[in-house]
Amino acid sequence: MANHDKLCDEENDFVHNLGHLASSNERFAKSHGMTPYQVRQVMEARRQASLDLHRRLLALDEEHSDDASIRHDDAQKKRVGKIKHEMICRHRQSHFRNPFVCKQCWTHVPICICPLFEQRVKIPLPRGIRRLLVWTHHEEWGRSSNTGSMLPLALENTSMLMKGLGEHEEVFKKEVLETCTYADHGRRLTPVVLWPGKGLANNDTTTLTELRQKLQGDNTEEIILISVEGTWNNARKMVNKLPPHVLRLDIGEEITSFYSDENRTTFFSRPDSNRAPFPEPTSSSPSLLAPLRRQGKGKFGTVTNVSTLEATVIALMALGIDREDGRWILSNARIKVDRIREYTGKVYARS
C-alpha cells in the first residue's frame, strides 16, 4: 500500500496518471514498490490462474455434458452450477479483477486510500446494531471503483462477504439465513437489508422510525444490517434470494433529503480548494460515485440511486452515528473517486 505522496513529481502535482506510469515499465514498477521483473511475474501468475480457471470450468462441463441423469435433474444441475460459482469466487478472491490494486481498499496501489482510515480509530456501529455485513457479488470483488470496501476500514464489527465463496457463505448463513428473529442472550436479533420494496418473496418491510423505536427501547432488540454490493441487476437478484424473515429497509426519502442542496454544500465541500471542481453527475443520480459509474437501472439513475457506501452511511447516521463521523467516511469516499479519476484520466461515467 504505497502512499500516493511518494509519487508526486517535482512540480508537486498529485500523482502521475496511469497512462504516464504504464508508458515506462520502470516507472510503473517503482510506483508499486516492485521491480519490472516482479511486475511481469505478477501479470504472468494472473494470466496462468485465469487460464487454469477456464480449463477447469470446461473440464467440469465436459464431465457432465454426456450424463443424461444430470441434464434432466434440476438438483444436480444446481449442484454443478454451485461448484462452478465457487471456483469463480475463489479465483476472484485470490487474484482480484486487477492484481495491482490494494487488497484492503481496492484502490490502485499508487493511490491507496488506506492511510486516510488509519488516521483514527474505527467508528462504533449505532447502539443495537450488532454487525454490518456487506454482501458482495463476485464481479464486484476487488473492483477499484467499489465503495463498500471502505466500510470495514471505517466501522467496527463490519465485514465484506462474497456471495458464493464457501467460508463467506457459512458466515452469512449463520448470521442471517439461520437467524429468524430469534432470542440470543435475552435479545431479539433481526436481520435487515437495505433495499426498497417487498421483492419476490414478499418480504416484510420496516422503516427507520420503527428501527429506532426498537433499538432505543429496553435493550432487548438487536439487528444485523445487510448492505448489498453489486450492479443494480446483480444486487436485485441477490436480495430476491433472501428468505422472507429478512426485513427490507427503504431509505429513499432519507437519501433524497440528504442530497438536498443544503446538505451537499455542508457535506461535500471539497477538502482541497486548490483542486479542480468536482464534476457534475452524468445522470440524475447525486451519487459521489456518478463520475465513475452509472448508478441505478436503465439509461439514467434516479435521485435515490447512490453507492452502497453512501446508502449505508445515510442509514447509520439516521440510526445513531455522529454526523461528523458520517461526513468523514463520505469525504474519504470522495477522495477515492477523485484519485481514481485523476489516475485513470476518467472524466465521464461508464455507460
Coordinates of C-alpha atoms in Angstrom, one line a residue:
M1 CA 0.0 0.0 0.0
A2 CA 2.2 2.8 -1.3
N3 CA 1.5 6.2 0.0
H4 CA 0.5 8.4 -3.0
D5 CA 2.5 11.3 -1.7
K6 CA 5.7 9.4 -2.6
L7 CA 4.7 9.7 -6.3
C8 CA 4.3 13.4 -6.5
D9 CA 6.6 14.8 -9.2
E10 CA 9.0 17.8 -9.0
E11 CA 6.2 20.3 -9.6
N12 CA 4.3 18.8 -6.6
D13 CA 1.4 17.5 -8.8
F14 CA -0.9 14.9 -7.2
V15 CA 0.3 11.8 -9.0
H16 CA 1.4 10.6 -12.4
N17 CA -1.6 9.2 -14.2
L18 CA -1.8 5.5 -15.2
G19 CA -1.0 6.3 -18.8
H20 CA 2.2 8.0 -17.8
L21 CA 3.2 5.2 -15.5
A22 CA 2.3 2.5 -18.0
S23 CA 4.4 4.1 -20.7
S24 CA 7.5 3.1 -18.7
N25 CA 8.0 -0.4 -17.2
E26 CA 10.4 1.1 -14.7
R27 CA 8.1 3.9 -13.6
F28 CA 5.1 1.6 -13.3
A29 CA 7.1 -0.9 -11.2
K30 CA 8.6 1.8 -9.0
S31 CA 5.1 3.2 -8.3
H32 CA 4.1 -0.2 -6.9
G33 CA 7.2 -0.8 -4.9
M34 CA 8.3 -3.5 -7.3
T35 CA 10.9 -4.3 -10.0
P36 CA 9.9 -4.7 -13.6
Y37 CA 10.7 -8.4 -13.3
Q38 CA 8.3 -8.7 -10.3
V39 CA 5.6 -6.9 -12.2
R40 CA 6.0 -9.4 -15.1
Q41 CA 5.8 -12.2 -12.6
V42 CA 2.5 -10.9 -11.1
M43 CA 1.0 -10.4 -14.6
E44 CA 2.0 -13.9 -15.7
A45 CA 0.7 -15.5 -12.5
R46 CA -2.6 -13.8 -13.0
R47 CA -2.7 -14.9 -16.7
Q48 CA -2.0 -18.5 -15.8
A49 CA -4.5 -18.5 -13.0
S50 CA -7.2 -17.3 -15.4
L51 CA -6.3 -19.9 -18.0
D52 CA -6.3 -22.6 -15.3
L53 CA -9.8 -21.5 -14.2
H54 CA -11.0 -21.6 -17.8
R55 CA -9.7 -25.1 -18.2
R56 CA -11.2 -26.4 -15.0
L57 CA -14.6 -24.9 -15.9
L58 CA -14.5 -26.5 -19.3
A59 CA -13.5 -29.9 -17.8
L60 CA -16.4 -29.7 -15.4
D61 CA -18.8 -29.0 -18.2
E62 CA -17.4 -31.9 -20.3
E63 CA -17.5 -34.2 -17.4
H64 CA -21.2 -33.8 -17.0
S65 CA -22.3 -33.0 -20.6
D66 CA -22.9 -36.6 -21.5
D67 CA -24.5 -37.5 -18.2
A68 CA -28.3 -37.7 -19.0
S69 CA -29.1 -38.0 -15.3
I70 CA -27.7 -34.5 -14.7
R71 CA -29.3 -33.0 -17.8
H72 CA -32.7 -33.9 -16.5
D73 CA -32.0 -33.5 -12.8
D74 CA -32.5 -29.9 -11.7
A75 CA -30.9 -30.6 -8.3
Q76 CA -27.8 -32.0 -9.9
K77 CA -27.6 -29.1 -12.4
K78 CA -27.9 -26.7 -9.4
R79 CA -25.1 -28.6 -7.6
V80 CA -22.8 -28.3 -10.6
G81 CA -23.6 -24.6 -11.0
K82 CA -22.7 -24.1 -7.4
I83 CA -19.4 -25.8 -7.8
K84 CA -18.6 -23.6 -10.8
H85 CA -19.6 -20.5 -8.9
E86 CA -17.4 -21.4 -6.0
M87 CA -14.4 -21.9 -8.4
I88 CA -15.0 -18.4 -9.9
C89 CA -15.3 -16.8 -6.5
R90 CA -12.2 -18.5 -5.3
H91 CA -10.3 -17.1 -8.3
R92 CA -11.7 -13.6 -7.7
Q93 CA -10.7 -13.7 -4.0
S94 CA -7.2 -14.7 -4.8
H95 CA -6.5 -12.7 -7.9
F96 CA -9.0 -9.8 -7.9
R97 CA -10.0 -8.1 -11.1
N98 CA -6.7 -6.3 -11.3
P99 CA -3.6 -7.6 -9.5
F100 CA -2.3 -4.1 -8.9
V101 CA -4.9 -2.9 -6.5
C102 CA -4.6 -2.7 -2.7
K103 CA -6.1 -5.8 -1.1
Q104 CA -7.8 -3.7 1.6
C105 CA -9.3 -0.6 0.0
W106 CA -9.3 -2.0 -3.6
T107 CA -7.8 1.2 -5.0
H108 CA -4.9 1.2 -7.4
V109 CA -1.8 0.8 -5.2
P110 CA -0.1 4.1 -6.1
I111 CA -3.2 6.0 -4.9
C112 CA -4.1 3.7 -2.0
I113 CA -6.5 5.4 0.5
C114 CA -5.8 3.1 3.5
P115 CA -3.7 5.8 5.2
L116 CA -6.8 8.0 5.3
F117 CA -8.6 5.5 7.5
E118 CA -5.5 4.7 9.6
Q119 CA -5.5 8.3 11.0
R120 CA -8.2 7.5 13.5
V121 CA -9.9 4.6 15.3
K122 CA -12.8 2.8 13.7
I123 CA -16.3 4.2 14.4
P124 CA -18.6 2.1 16.6
L125 CA -21.9 1.0 15.0
P126 CA -25.1 2.6 16.5
R127 CA -26.5 1.1 19.6
G128 CA -28.4 -2.1 18.9
I129 CA -26.7 -2.9 15.5
R130 CA -24.7 -6.0 16.3
R131 CA -23.0 -6.3 12.9
L132 CA -22.9 -4.8 9.4
L133 CA -22.4 -7.3 6.6
V134 CA -21.6 -6.1 3.1
W135 CA -22.9 -8.9 0.9
T136 CA -20.9 -8.7 -2.3
H137 CA -21.3 -10.1 -5.8
H138 CA -18.2 -11.8 -7.0
E139 CA -18.0 -9.5 -10.1
E140 CA -17.7 -6.6 -7.6
W141 CA -15.0 -8.1 -5.5
G142 CA -11.7 -6.2 -5.9
R143 CA -13.2 -3.6 -8.3
S144 CA -11.3 -0.3 -7.9
S145 CA -14.5 1.9 -8.2
N146 CA -16.2 -0.1 -5.5
T147 CA -17.2 1.8 -2.4
G148 CA -18.4 -0.9 0.0
S149 CA -14.8 -2.0 0.6
M150 CA -14.2 1.2 2.6
L151 CA -16.9 0.3 5.2
P152 CA -14.8 -2.3 7.1
L153 CA -11.9 0.2 7.1
A154 CA -14.1 2.8 8.8
L155 CA -16.5 0.9 11.0
E156 CA -16.3 -1.6 13.8
N157 CA -18.0 -5.0 13.5
T158 CA -18.2 -4.7 9.7
S159 CA -17.3 -7.5 7.2
M160 CA -17.2 -7.9 3.5
L161 CA -18.6 -11.3 2.4
M162 CA -18.6 -12.7 -1.1
K163 CA -21.7 -14.5 -2.2
G164 CA -20.7 -17.9 -3.5
L165 CA -17.4 -18.2 -1.5
G166 CA -17.7 -21.2 0.8
E167 CA -16.4 -19.7 4.1
H168 CA -18.2 -16.4 3.5
E169 CA -21.5 -18.3 2.7
E170 CA -21.1 -20.1 6.1
V171 CA -20.8 -16.8 7.9
F172 CA -23.8 -15.4 6.1
K173 CA -25.8 -18.5 6.7
K174 CA -25.1 -18.4 10.5
E175 CA -25.6 -14.6 10.8
V176 CA -28.6 -14.2 8.5
L177 CA -30.2 -17.3 6.9
E178 CA -30.5 -19.2 10.2
T179 CA -31.5 -16.0 12.1
C180 CA -35.2 -15.8 12.2
T181 CA -35.8 -13.1 14.8
Y182 CA -34.6 -15.4 17.5
A183 CA -33.6 -14.8 21.1
D184 CA -29.9 -14.6 21.8
H185 CA -28.7 -13.9 25.3
G186 CA -32.0 -12.4 26.1
R187 CA -32.1 -10.2 23.0
R188 CA -34.2 -10.5 19.9
L189 CA -32.0 -10.5 16.8
T190 CA -33.4 -9.4 13.4
P191 CA -31.7 -9.3 10.0
V192 CA -32.4 -6.1 8.0
V193 CA -31.3 -5.5 4.4
L194 CA -31.0 -2.0 2.8
W195 CA -33.3 -2.4 -0.2
P196 CA -36.6 -0.9 -1.4
G197 CA -39.8 -2.9 -1.9
K198 CA -41.1 -6.3 -0.8
G199 CA -39.4 -8.4 -3.6
L200 CA -40.4 -11.8 -5.0
A201 CA -40.6 -13.4 -1.5
N202 CA -43.0 -10.6 -0.4
N203 CA -40.6 -9.8 2.4
D204 CA -41.9 -7.7 5.3
T205 CA -40.6 -4.1 5.3
T206 CA -39.6 -1.8 8.1
T207 CA -38.8 1.9 8.4
L208 CA -36.1 3.9 10.2
T209 CA -38.7 5.1 12.7
E210 CA -39.6 1.5 13.6
L211 CA -36.0 0.5 13.9
R212 CA -35.2 3.5 16.1
Q213 CA -38.1 2.6 18.4
K214 CA -36.8 -1.0 18.6
L215 CA -33.2 0.0 19.3
Q216 CA -33.9 2.7 21.7
G217 CA -36.2 0.6 23.8
D218 CA -35.3 -1.7 26.7
N219 CA -32.1 -3.0 25.2
T220 CA -33.7 -6.4 24.2
E221 CA -33.7 -5.8 20.4
E222 CA -30.7 -6.0 18.1
I223 CA -30.3 -6.1 14.3
I224 CA -27.9 -7.4 11.8
L225 CA -27.7 -4.8 9.0
I226 CA -27.0 -6.0 5.4
S227 CA -25.8 -3.8 2.6
V228 CA -25.7 -5.4 -0.8
E229 CA -22.8 -4.6 -3.2
G230 CA -23.1 -5.2 -6.9
T231 CA -24.6 -3.7 -10.0
W232 CA -28.3 -3.0 -9.8
N233 CA -29.3 -6.2 -11.6
N234 CA -26.9 -8.4 -9.6
A235 CA -27.8 -6.9 -6.3
R236 CA -31.6 -7.3 -7.0
K237 CA -31.1 -11.0 -7.7
M238 CA -29.1 -11.4 -4.5
V239 CA -31.8 -9.6 -2.4
N240 CA -34.6 -11.6 -4.0
K241 CA -32.9 -14.8 -2.8
L242 CA -33.0 -13.7 0.8
P243 CA -35.6 -15.5 2.9
P244 CA -38.9 -13.7 3.9
H245 CA -37.8 -13.2 7.5
V246 CA -35.1 -10.7 6.4
L247 CA -36.8 -7.3 6.7
R248 CA -36.3 -4.7 3.9
L249 CA -35.4 -1.1 4.8
D250 CA -36.2 1.5 2.2
I251 CA -34.3 4.8 2.8
G252 CA -35.3 6.5 -0.4
E253 CA -36.8 9.6 1.4
E254 CA -33.7 9.9 3.6
I255 CA -31.4 9.8 0.6
T256 CA -33.5 12.5 -1.2
S257 CA -33.4 14.7 1.9
F258 CA -29.7 14.1 2.5
Y259 CA -28.8 15.1 -1.0
S260 CA -30.6 18.4 -0.9
D261 CA -28.6 21.4 -2.0
E262 CA -28.0 22.5 1.6
N263 CA -26.6 19.1 2.6
R264 CA -24.5 18.9 -0.5
T265 CA -22.8 22.2 0.5
T266 CA -22.4 21.0 4.1
F267 CA -21.1 17.5 3.5
F268 CA -19.3 17.7 0.2
S269 CA -17.3 20.8 0.2
R270 CA -14.0 19.9 -1.5
P271 CA -11.3 19.1 1.1
D272 CA -8.6 20.8 -1.0
S273 CA -9.8 24.1 -2.5
N274 CA -6.8 24.1 -4.9
R275 CA -8.1 21.0 -6.8
A276 CA -10.3 21.2 -9.9
P277 CA -14.1 21.4 -9.3
F278 CA -15.8 18.1 -8.8
P279 CA -17.8 17.4 -12.0
E280 CA -21.5 17.3 -12.2
P281 CA -23.0 13.8 -12.2
T282 CA -23.6 12.4 -15.7
S283 CA -27.1 11.2 -14.7
S284 CA -29.8 12.4 -12.4
S285 CA -28.2 10.4 -9.5
P286 CA -26.5 12.6 -6.9
S287 CA -24.0 9.9 -6.0
L288 CA -20.4 10.7 -5.3
L289 CA -19.6 7.7 -7.5
A290 CA -21.5 9.0 -10.5
P291 CA -18.4 10.4 -12.2
L292 CA -17.0 6.8 -12.3
R293 CA -20.1 4.6 -12.6
R294 CA -23.7 5.0 -13.6
Q295 CA -26.0 4.4 -10.7
G296 CA -29.3 2.7 -10.9
K297 CA -31.1 0.8 -13.6
G298 CA -31.9 1.9 -17.1
K299 CA -30.3 4.7 -19.1
F300 CA -30.3 7.1 -16.2
G301 CA -30.3 6.7 -12.4
T302 CA -32.7 8.4 -10.1
V303 CA -32.2 10.7 -7.1
T304 CA -32.2 7.7 -4.8
N305 CA -29.6 5.7 -6.8
V306 CA -26.4 6.1 -4.8
S307 CA -23.5 3.9 -4.0
T308 CA -23.5 1.2 -1.3
L309 CA -21.3 3.2 1.0
E310 CA -23.5 6.3 0.7
A311 CA -26.7 4.5 1.4
T312 CA -25.2 2.7 4.3
V313 CA -23.7 5.8 5.9
I314 CA -27.0 7.7 5.5
A315 CA -28.9 4.8 7.2
L316 CA -26.3 4.7 10.0
M317 CA -26.5 8.4 10.6
A318 CA -30.3 8.1 10.8
L319 CA -29.8 5.3 13.4
G320 CA -27.3 7.0 15.6
I321 CA -23.7 7.5 14.4
D322 CA -22.5 11.1 14.7
R323 CA -22.9 13.2 11.5
E324 CA -19.3 14.3 11.7
D325 CA -18.3 10.6 11.6
G326 CA -20.5 10.1 8.6
R327 CA -19.0 13.2 6.9
W328 CA -15.5 11.8 7.5
I329 CA -16.4 8.5 5.7
L330 CA -18.1 10.3 2.8
S331 CA -15.2 12.7 2.5
N332 CA -12.8 9.7 2.2
A333 CA -15.0 8.2 -0.4
R334 CA -14.9 11.4 -2.4
I335 CA -11.1 11.5 -2.2
K336 CA -11.1 7.9 -3.6
V337 CA -13.3 8.9 -6.5
D338 CA -11.1 12.0 -7.2
R339 CA -7.9 10.0 -7.1
I340 CA -9.2 7.3 -9.4
R341 CA -10.4 9.9 -11.9
E342 CA -7.1 11.7 -12.0
Y343 CA -5.1 8.5 -12.0
T344 CA -7.1 6.8 -14.8
G345 CA -7.9 10.0 -16.7
K346 CA -11.6 9.1 -16.4
V347 CA -14.0 12.1 -17.0
Y348 CA -17.4 10.5 -17.6
A349 CA -19.2 7.6 -16.0
R350 CA -19.2 4.4 -17.9
S351 CA -22.4 3.9 -19.9

